[in-house]
Amino acid sequence: MRQHIMVVDDDEKITSLLRRSLAFEGYEVSTASNGMEGLKLLLTADPDMLILDVMMPQVDGWEVCRRVREGGSTVPILMLTAKDDISDRVKGLDAGADDYLIKPFALEELLARVRALLRRKSDRIDESSSNKIVFDDLALDLDSREAIRSGRRIELTAKEYDLLLLFMQNPRRVLTRDAIMEKIWGYDFSGESNVLEVYIAMLRQKLEEGGAKRIIQTVRGTGYVLRGEG
């Protein structure tokens, strides 16, 4: 069965381009011209991936993303935005987006990101059994996809969970930036994107709430490592 990708964008030229290009790559494609139409379509469709424009009338992409995640869906979401401000990126990621791409974009890069996100979805580990991974005072619940630190439950976005799981599976091991990008996003961001740094900052903020010690350390010029401050 072909994988189904839904494109929600009010720019007819972009939806037409993506419809043709994705179909040529072998995907089933459906489109919506605004956020409200996209939400209605999602009531009956079950796409394998959602490509979502940020700036749309009535209901913008951030709100669509937020509602999709509140509904419990873990469908990969790639957001398209004309804004390159870090605050806009954080807003989209915090709403539950898995990736973002700045307009104008190269079609080849968008297709690469689509393949990577779909590959990540198909490669997710089986988490049907109840278990936890523990390091120091931090536990990762593989059933609820929550972090638990000193008795405090921490809700994680899909990508925050994937990132923390990678660290928890490799305690005290220095992970290079390139290795993390390849493992979590499935491809190289060619050094220009700071999406990893944004996610590390958001994850640290959640883990360190209430004055808890820093457990994800920066190894300057290399990457990151899960260990105590000592």
PDB file of C-alpha atoms in Angstrom:
ATOM      1  CA  MET A   1       0.000   0.000   0.000  1.00  0.00           C
ATOM      2  CA  ARG A   2       1.307   3.460  -0.902  1.00  0.00           C
ATOM      3  CA  GLN A   3       2.136   5.836   1.913  1.00  0.00           C
ATOM      4  CA  HIS A   4      -0.314   8.706   2.214  1.00  0.00           C
ATOM      5  CA  ILE A   5       0.926  12.273   2.613  1.00  0.00           C
ATOM      6  CA  MET A   6      -1.423  15.180   3.317  1.00  0.00           C
ATOM      7  CA  VAL A   7      -0.374  18.684   2.272  1.00  0.00           C
ATOM      8  CA  VAL A   8      -2.095  21.674   3.914  1.00  0.00           C
ATOM      9  CA  ASP A   9      -1.113  25.001   2.342  1.00  0.00           C
ATOM     10  CA  ASP A  10      -3.086  28.006   1.063  1.00  0.00           C
ATOM     11  CA  ASP A  11      -0.559  28.615  -1.734  1.00  0.00           C
ATOM     12  CA  GLU A  12      -2.037  26.849  -4.766  1.00  0.00           C
ATOM     13  CA  LYS A  13       1.321  26.803  -6.580  1.00  0.00           C
ATOM     14  CA  ILE A  14       2.989  24.970  -3.708  1.00  0.00           C
ATOM     15  CA  THR A  15       0.172  22.444  -3.225  1.00  0.00           C
ATOM     16  CA  SER A  16       0.161  21.752  -6.963  1.00  0.00           C
ATOM     17  CA  LEU A  17       3.954  21.319  -7.031  1.00  0.00           C
ATOM     18  CA  LEU A  18       3.964  19.001  -4.037  1.00  0.00           C
ATOM     19  CA  ARG A  19       0.986  17.002  -5.285  1.00  0.00           C
ATOM     20  CA  ARG A  20       2.734  16.265  -8.578  1.00  0.00           C
ATOM     21  CA  SER A  21       6.197  15.702  -7.109  1.00  0.00           C
ATOM     22  CA  LEU A  22       5.103  13.449  -4.271  1.00  0.00           C
ATOM     23  CA  ALA A  23       2.837  11.443  -6.554  1.00  0.00           C
ATOM     24  CA  PHE A  24       5.764  11.005  -8.949  1.00  0.00           C
ATOM     25  CA  GLU A  25       7.769   9.596  -6.021  1.00  0.00           C
ATOM     26  CA  GLY A  26       5.043   7.004  -5.464  1.00  0.00           C
ATOM     27  CA  TYR A  27       3.085   8.554  -2.588  1.00  0.00           C
ATOM     28  CA  GLU A  28      -0.657   8.931  -2.330  1.00  0.00           C
ATOM     29  CA  VAL A  29      -1.336  12.657  -1.878  1.00  0.00           C
ATOM     30  CA  SER A  30      -4.283  14.628  -0.543  1.00  0.00           C
ATOM     31  CA  THR A  31      -4.401  18.410  -0.148  1.00  0.00           C
ATOM     32  CA  ALA A  32      -6.253  21.089   1.782  1.00  0.00           C
ATOM     33  CA  SER A  33      -6.162  24.816   1.067  1.00  0.00           C
ATOM     34  CA  ASN A  34      -6.361  26.062   4.667  1.00  0.00           C
ATOM     35  CA  GLY A  35      -6.095  24.911   8.253  1.00  0.00           C
ATOM     36  CA  MET A  36      -9.808  24.446   8.849  1.00  0.00           C
ATOM     37  CA  GLU A  37     -10.174  22.357   5.703  1.00  0.00           C
ATOM     38  CA  GLY A  38      -7.151  20.327   6.759  1.00  0.00           C
ATOM     39  CA  LEU A  39      -8.633  19.586  10.192  1.00  0.00           C
ATOM     40  CA  LYS A  40     -11.912  18.460   8.614  1.00  0.00           C
ATOM     41  CA  LEU A  41     -10.050  16.209   6.175  1.00  0.00           C
ATOM     42  CA  LEU A  42      -8.097  14.648   9.049  1.00  0.00           C
ATOM     43  CA  LEU A  43     -11.370  13.485  10.602  1.00  0.00           C
ATOM     44  CA  THR A  44     -11.773  10.958   7.791  1.00  0.00           C
ATOM     45  CA  ALA A  45      -8.212  10.528   6.518  1.00  0.00           C
ATOM     46  CA  ASP A  46      -5.355   8.766   8.288  1.00  0.00           C
ATOM     47  CA  PRO A  47      -2.212  10.042   6.555  1.00  0.00           C
ATOM     48  CA  ASP A  48       1.262   8.639   7.166  1.00  0.00           C
ATOM     49  CA  MET A  49       2.651  12.175   7.177  1.00  0.00           C
ATOM     50  CA  LEU A  50       1.441  15.780   7.295  1.00  0.00           C
ATOM     51  CA  ILE A  51       3.120  18.684   5.469  1.00  0.00           C
ATOM     52  CA  LEU A  52       1.773  21.832   7.060  1.00  0.00           C
ATOM     53  CA  ASP A  53       2.196  25.491   6.129  1.00  0.00           C
ATOM     54  CA  VAL A  54       2.463  27.913   9.048  1.00  0.00           C
ATOM     55  CA  MET A  55       0.824  31.064   7.732  1.00  0.00           C
ATOM     56  CA  MET A  56      -2.757  30.289   6.690  1.00  0.00           C
ATOM     57  CA  PRO A  57      -6.091  32.098   7.111  1.00  0.00           C
ATOM     58  CA  GLN A  58      -8.716  31.035   9.672  1.00  0.00           C
ATOM     59  CA  VAL A  59      -6.587  28.410  11.422  1.00  0.00           C
ATOM     60  CA  ASP A  60      -2.802  28.671  11.123  1.00  0.00           C
ATOM     61  CA  GLY A  61      -0.353  25.782  10.987  1.00  0.00           C
ATOM     62  CA  TRP A  62       0.667  26.071  14.626  1.00  0.00           C
ATOM     63  CA  GLU A  63      -2.936  25.621  15.737  1.00  0.00           C
ATOM     64  CA  VAL A  64      -3.483  22.682  13.377  1.00  0.00           C
ATOM     65  CA  CYS A  65      -0.335  21.024  14.721  1.00  0.00           C
ATOM     66  CA  ARG A  66      -1.397  21.626  18.305  1.00  0.00           C
ATOM     67  CA  ARG A  67      -4.869  20.144  17.736  1.00  0.00           C
ATOM     68  CA  VAL A  68      -3.438  17.100  15.950  1.00  0.00           C
ATOM     69  CA  ARG A  69      -1.135  16.375  18.890  1.00  0.00           C
ATOM     70  CA  GLU A  70      -3.860  17.027  21.468  1.00  0.00           C
ATOM     71  CA  GLY A  71      -5.918  14.403  19.662  1.00  0.00           C
ATOM     72  CA  GLY A  72      -3.195  11.870  20.411  1.00  0.00           C
ATOM     73  CA  SER A  73      -1.858  11.507  16.872  1.00  0.00           C
ATOM     74  CA  THR A  74       1.869  10.826  16.423  1.00  0.00           C
ATOM     75  CA  VAL A  75       1.798  11.343  12.644  1.00  0.00           C
ATOM     76  CA  PRO A  76       5.090  12.947  11.478  1.00  0.00           C
ATOM     77  CA  ILE A  77       4.591  16.661  10.817  1.00  0.00           C
ATOM     78  CA  LEU A  78       6.832  18.756   8.570  1.00  0.00           C
ATOM     79  CA  MET A  79       6.082  22.468   8.850  1.00  0.00           C
ATOM     80  CA  LEU A  80       6.737  24.945   6.043  1.00  0.00           C
ATOM     81  CA  THR A  81       7.431  28.518   7.081  1.00  0.00           C
ATOM     82  CA  ALA A  82       8.569  31.747   5.459  1.00  0.00           C
ATOM     83  CA  LYS A  83       9.899  32.895   8.833  1.00  0.00           C
ATOM     84  CA  ASP A  84      13.451  32.094   9.895  1.00  0.00           C
ATOM     85  CA  ASP A  85      13.202  33.509  13.432  1.00  0.00           C
ATOM     86  CA  ILE A  86      14.260  31.127  16.179  1.00  0.00           C
ATOM     87  CA  SER A  87      11.107  31.974  18.168  1.00  0.00           C
ATOM     88  CA  ASP A  88       8.921  30.774  15.285  1.00  0.00           C
ATOM     89  CA  ARG A  89      10.901  27.554  15.007  1.00  0.00           C
ATOM     90  CA  VAL A  90      10.584  26.912  18.711  1.00  0.00           C
ATOM     91  CA  LYS A  91       6.846  27.626  18.571  1.00  0.00           C
ATOM     92  CA  GLY A  92       6.361  25.047  15.843  1.00  0.00           C
ATOM     93  CA  LEU A  93       8.528  22.421  17.508  1.00  0.00           C
ATOM     94  CA  ASP A  94       6.887  23.020  20.859  1.00  0.00           C
ATOM     95  CA  ALA A  95       3.471  22.564  19.233  1.00  0.00           C
ATOM     96  CA  GLY A  96       4.587  19.067  18.288  1.00  0.00           C
ATOM     97  CA  ALA A  97       6.136  19.410  14.826  1.00  0.00           C
ATOM     98  CA  ASP A  98       8.880  16.930  13.952  1.00  0.00           C
ATOM     99  CA  ASP A  99      10.735  19.115  11.462  1.00  0.00           C
ATOM    100  CA  TYR A 100      10.518  22.437   9.655  1.00  0.00           C
ATOM    101  CA  LEU A 101      11.639  23.795   6.310  1.00  0.00           C
ATOM    102  CA  ILE A 102      12.131  27.443   5.400  1.00  0.00           C
ATOM    103  CA  LYS A 103      10.508  28.812   2.241  1.00  0.00           C
ATOM    104  CA  PRO A 104      11.631  29.007  -0.480  1.00  0.00           C
ATOM    105  CA  PHE A 105      12.940  25.452  -0.337  1.00  0.00           C
ATOM    106  CA  ALA A 106      14.639  23.090  -2.751  1.00  0.00           C
ATOM    107  CA  LEU A 107      12.293  20.281  -3.773  1.00  0.00           C
ATOM    108  CA  GLU A 108      15.104  17.735  -3.384  1.00  0.00           C
ATOM    109  CA  GLU A 109      15.580  18.735   0.248  1.00  0.00           C
ATOM    110  CA  LEU A 110      11.866  18.495   1.003  1.00  0.00           C
ATOM    111  CA  LEU A 111      11.722  15.006  -0.514  1.00  0.00           C
ATOM    112  CA  ALA A 112      14.758  13.980   1.546  1.00  0.00           C
ATOM    113  CA  ARG A 113      13.074  15.177   4.732  1.00  0.00           C
ATOM    114  CA  VAL A 114       9.870  13.355   3.803  1.00  0.00           C
ATOM    115  CA  ARG A 115      11.785  10.113   3.318  1.00  0.00           C
ATOM    116  CA  ALA A 116      13.647  10.612   6.592  1.00  0.00           C
ATOM    117  CA  LEU A 117      10.514  11.272   8.644  1.00  0.00           C
ATOM    118  CA  LEU A 118       8.689   8.313   7.143  1.00  0.00           C
ATOM    119  CA  ARG A 119      11.717   6.113   7.752  1.00  0.00           C
ATOM    120  CA  ARG A 120      11.845   7.222  11.371  1.00  0.00           C
ATOM    121  CA  LYS A 121       8.168   6.325  11.731  1.00  0.00           C
ATOM    122  CA  SER A 122       8.663   2.818  10.340  1.00  0.00           C
ATOM    123  CA  ASP A 123      11.819   2.237  12.395  1.00  0.00           C
ATOM    124  CA  ARG A 124      10.301   3.060  15.793  1.00  0.00           C
ATOM    125  CA  ILE A 125      11.071   0.422  18.363  1.00  0.00           C
ATOM    126  CA  ASP A 126       8.332  -1.833  19.722  1.00  0.00           C
ATOM    127  CA  GLU A 127       7.265  -0.361  23.028  1.00  0.00           C
ATOM    128  CA  SER A 128       4.298  -2.623  23.766  1.00  0.00           C
ATOM    129  CA  SER A 129       5.763  -4.059  26.971  1.00  0.00           C
ATOM    130  CA  SER A 130       5.930  -2.109  30.197  1.00  0.00           C
ATOM    131  CA  ASN A 131       9.481  -1.072  31.049  1.00  0.00           C
ATOM    132  CA  LYS A 132      11.666   1.849  31.962  1.00  0.00           C
ATOM    133  CA  ILE A 133      15.221   2.959  31.330  1.00  0.00           C
ATOM    134  CA  VAL A 134      16.878   4.518  34.371  1.00  0.00           C
ATOM    135  CA  PHE A 135      19.943   6.736  34.745  1.00  0.00           C
ATOM    136  CA  ASP A 136      20.762   8.505  37.991  1.00  0.00           C
ATOM    137  CA  ASP A 137      17.508  10.165  39.180  1.00  0.00           C
ATOM    138  CA  LEU A 138      15.972  10.107  35.698  1.00  0.00           C
ATOM    139  CA  ALA A 139      13.719   7.374  34.314  1.00  0.00           C
ATOM    140  CA  LEU A 140      12.176   7.099  30.860  1.00  0.00           C
ATOM    141  CA  ASP A 141       8.827   5.310  30.748  1.00  0.00           C
ATOM    142  CA  LEU A 142       8.615   3.475  27.409  1.00  0.00           C
ATOM    143  CA  ASP A 143       4.863   2.967  27.739  1.00  0.00           C
ATOM    144  CA  SER A 144       3.720   6.493  28.589  1.00  0.00           C
ATOM    145  CA  ARG A 145       6.647   8.102  26.689  1.00  0.00           C
ATOM    146  CA  GLU A 146       7.228  10.316  29.718  1.00  0.00           C
ATOM    147  CA  ALA A 147      10.343  11.165  31.650  1.00  0.00           C
ATOM    148  CA  ILE A 148      10.221  10.783  35.421  1.00  0.00           C
ATOM    149  CA  ARG A 149      12.713  12.709  37.503  1.00  0.00           C
ATOM    150  CA  SER A 150      12.687  12.552  41.293  1.00  0.00           C
ATOM    151  CA  GLY A 151       9.024  11.533  41.180  1.00  0.00           C
ATOM    152  CA  ARG A 152       8.043  14.339  38.785  1.00  0.00           C
ATOM    153  CA  ARG A 153       6.472  13.251  35.497  1.00  0.00           C
ATOM    154  CA  ILE A 154       7.592  15.193  32.432  1.00  0.00           C
ATOM    155  CA  GLU A 155       5.561  15.171  29.235  1.00  0.00           C
ATOM    156  CA  LEU A 156       7.675  14.986  26.080  1.00  0.00           C
ATOM    157  CA  THR A 157       6.993  15.761  22.439  1.00  0.00           C
ATOM    158  CA  ALA A 158       7.661  12.948  19.949  1.00  0.00           C
ATOM    159  CA  LYS A 159      11.108  14.239  19.013  1.00  0.00           C
ATOM    160  CA  GLU A 160      12.046  15.090  22.613  1.00  0.00           C
ATOM    161  CA  TYR A 161      11.241  11.498  23.515  1.00  0.00           C
ATOM    162  CA  ASP A 162      13.329  10.124  20.643  1.00  0.00           C
ATOM    163  CA  LEU A 163      16.248  12.345  21.623  1.00  0.00           C
ATOM    164  CA  LEU A 164      16.116  11.461  25.315  1.00  0.00           C
ATOM    165  CA  LEU A 165      15.753   7.764  24.479  1.00  0.00           C
ATOM    166  CA  LEU A 166      18.949   7.950  22.425  1.00  0.00           C
ATOM    167  CA  PHE A 167      20.818   9.510  25.359  1.00  0.00           C
ATOM    168  CA  MET A 168      19.371   7.019  27.843  1.00  0.00           C
ATOM    169  CA  GLN A 169      20.443   4.118  25.633  1.00  0.00           C
ATOM    170  CA  ASN A 170      23.984   5.550  25.523  1.00  0.00           C
ATOM    171  CA  PRO A 171      24.735   6.856  29.039  1.00  0.00           C
ATOM    172  CA  ARG A 172      28.127   8.549  29.547  1.00  0.00           C
ATOM    173  CA  ARG A 173      28.895   8.081  25.856  1.00  0.00           C
ATOM    174  CA  VAL A 174      29.709  11.230  23.898  1.00  0.00           C
ATOM    175  CA  LEU A 175      27.401  11.433  20.882  1.00  0.00           C
ATOM    176  CA  THR A 176      28.530  13.637  18.026  1.00  0.00           C
ATOM    177  CA  ARG A 177      26.160  16.175  16.542  1.00  0.00           C
ATOM    178  CA  ASP A 178      26.214  14.369  13.182  1.00  0.00           C
ATOM    179  CA  ALA A 179      25.469  11.006  14.802  1.00  0.00           C
ATOM    180  CA  ILE A 180      22.498  12.433  16.686  1.00  0.00           C
ATOM    181  CA  MET A 181      21.115  14.137  13.586  1.00  0.00           C
ATOM    182  CA  GLU A 182      21.425  10.937  11.559  1.00  0.00           C
ATOM    183  CA  LYS A 183      19.821   8.797  14.251  1.00  0.00           C
ATOM    184  CA  ILE A 184      16.937  11.110  15.161  1.00  0.00           C
ATOM    185  CA  TRP A 185      16.183  12.818  11.851  1.00  0.00           C
ATOM    186  CA  GLY A 186      17.643  10.234   9.500  1.00  0.00           C
ATOM    187  CA  TYR A 187      19.761  12.595   7.421  1.00  0.00           C
ATOM    188  CA  ASP A 188      22.366  15.326   7.589  1.00  0.00           C
ATOM    189  CA  PHE A 189      21.146  18.901   8.064  1.00  0.00           C
ATOM    190  CA  SER A 190      24.401  20.001   6.350  1.00  0.00           C
ATOM    191  CA  GLY A 191      25.446  22.014   9.391  1.00  0.00           C
ATOM    192  CA  GLU A 192      23.183  24.983   8.717  1.00  0.00           C
ATOM    193  CA  SER A 193      20.203  24.106  10.903  1.00  0.00           C
ATOM    194  CA  ASN A 194      20.161  24.574  14.659  1.00  0.00           C
ATOM    195  CA  VAL A 195      17.189  22.253  15.142  1.00  0.00           C
ATOM    196  CA  LEU A 196      19.257  19.966  17.398  1.00  0.00           C
ATOM    197  CA  GLU A 197      20.312  22.863  19.602  1.00  0.00           C
ATOM    198  CA  VAL A 198      16.692  23.980  19.865  1.00  0.00           C
ATOM    199  CA  TYR A 199      15.583  20.523  20.971  1.00  0.00           C
ATOM    200  CA  ILE A 200      18.449  20.164  23.453  1.00  0.00           C
ATOM    201  CA  ALA A 201      17.464  23.519  24.995  1.00  0.00           C
ATOM    202  CA  MET A 202      13.781  22.519  25.266  1.00  0.00           C
ATOM    203  CA  LEU A 203      14.644  19.110  26.706  1.00  0.00           C
ATOM    204  CA  ARG A 204      17.005  20.626  29.263  1.00  0.00           C
ATOM    205  CA  GLN A 205      14.368  23.135  30.313  1.00  0.00           C
ATOM    206  CA  LYS A 206      11.914  20.348  31.064  1.00  0.00           C
ATOM    207  CA  LEU A 207      14.430  18.086  32.793  1.00  0.00           C
ATOM    208  CA  GLU A 208      15.917  20.886  34.910  1.00  0.00           C
ATOM    209  CA  GLU A 209      12.639  22.392  36.078  1.00  0.00           C
ATOM    210  CA  GLY A 210      12.645  23.042  39.792  1.00  0.00           C
ATOM    211  CA  GLY A 211      16.399  23.418  39.988  1.00  0.00           C
ATOM    212  CA  ALA A 212      17.373  19.851  39.060  1.00  0.00           C
ATOM    213  CA  LYS A 213      20.998  19.451  38.031  1.00  0.00           C
ATOM    214  CA  ARG A 214      22.001  19.433  34.374  1.00  0.00           C
ATOM    215  CA  ILE A 215      22.212  15.876  33.087  1.00  0.00           C
ATOM    216  CA  ILE A 216      22.714  16.482  29.350  1.00  0.00           C
ATOM    217  CA  GLN A 217      26.166  18.015  29.011  1.00  0.00           C
ATOM    218  CA  THR A 218      27.681  19.833  26.031  1.00  0.00           C
ATOM    219  CA  VAL A 219      31.014  18.549  24.781  1.00  0.00           C
ATOM    220  CA  ARG A 220      32.380  21.611  23.034  1.00  0.00           C
ATOM    221  CA  GLY A 221      33.190  21.081  19.378  1.00  0.00           C
ATOM    222  CA  THR A 222      31.882  17.498  19.446  1.00  0.00           C
ATOM    223  CA  GLY A 223      28.322  16.954  20.647  1.00  0.00           C
ATOM    224  CA  TYR A 224      26.502  15.962  23.815  1.00  0.00           C
ATOM    225  CA  VAL A 225      26.641  13.354  26.560  1.00  0.00           C
ATOM    226  CA  LEU A 226      24.267  12.107  29.267  1.00  0.00           C
ATOM    227  CA  ARG A 227      26.098  12.324  32.582  1.00  0.00           C
ATOM    228  CA  GLY A 228      26.108  14.226  35.869  1.00  0.00           C
ATOM    229  CA  GLU A 229      27.684  17.609  36.304  1.00  0.00           C
ATOM    230  CA  GLY A 230      30.801  16.070  37.825  1.00  0.00           C
TER     231      GLY A 230
END
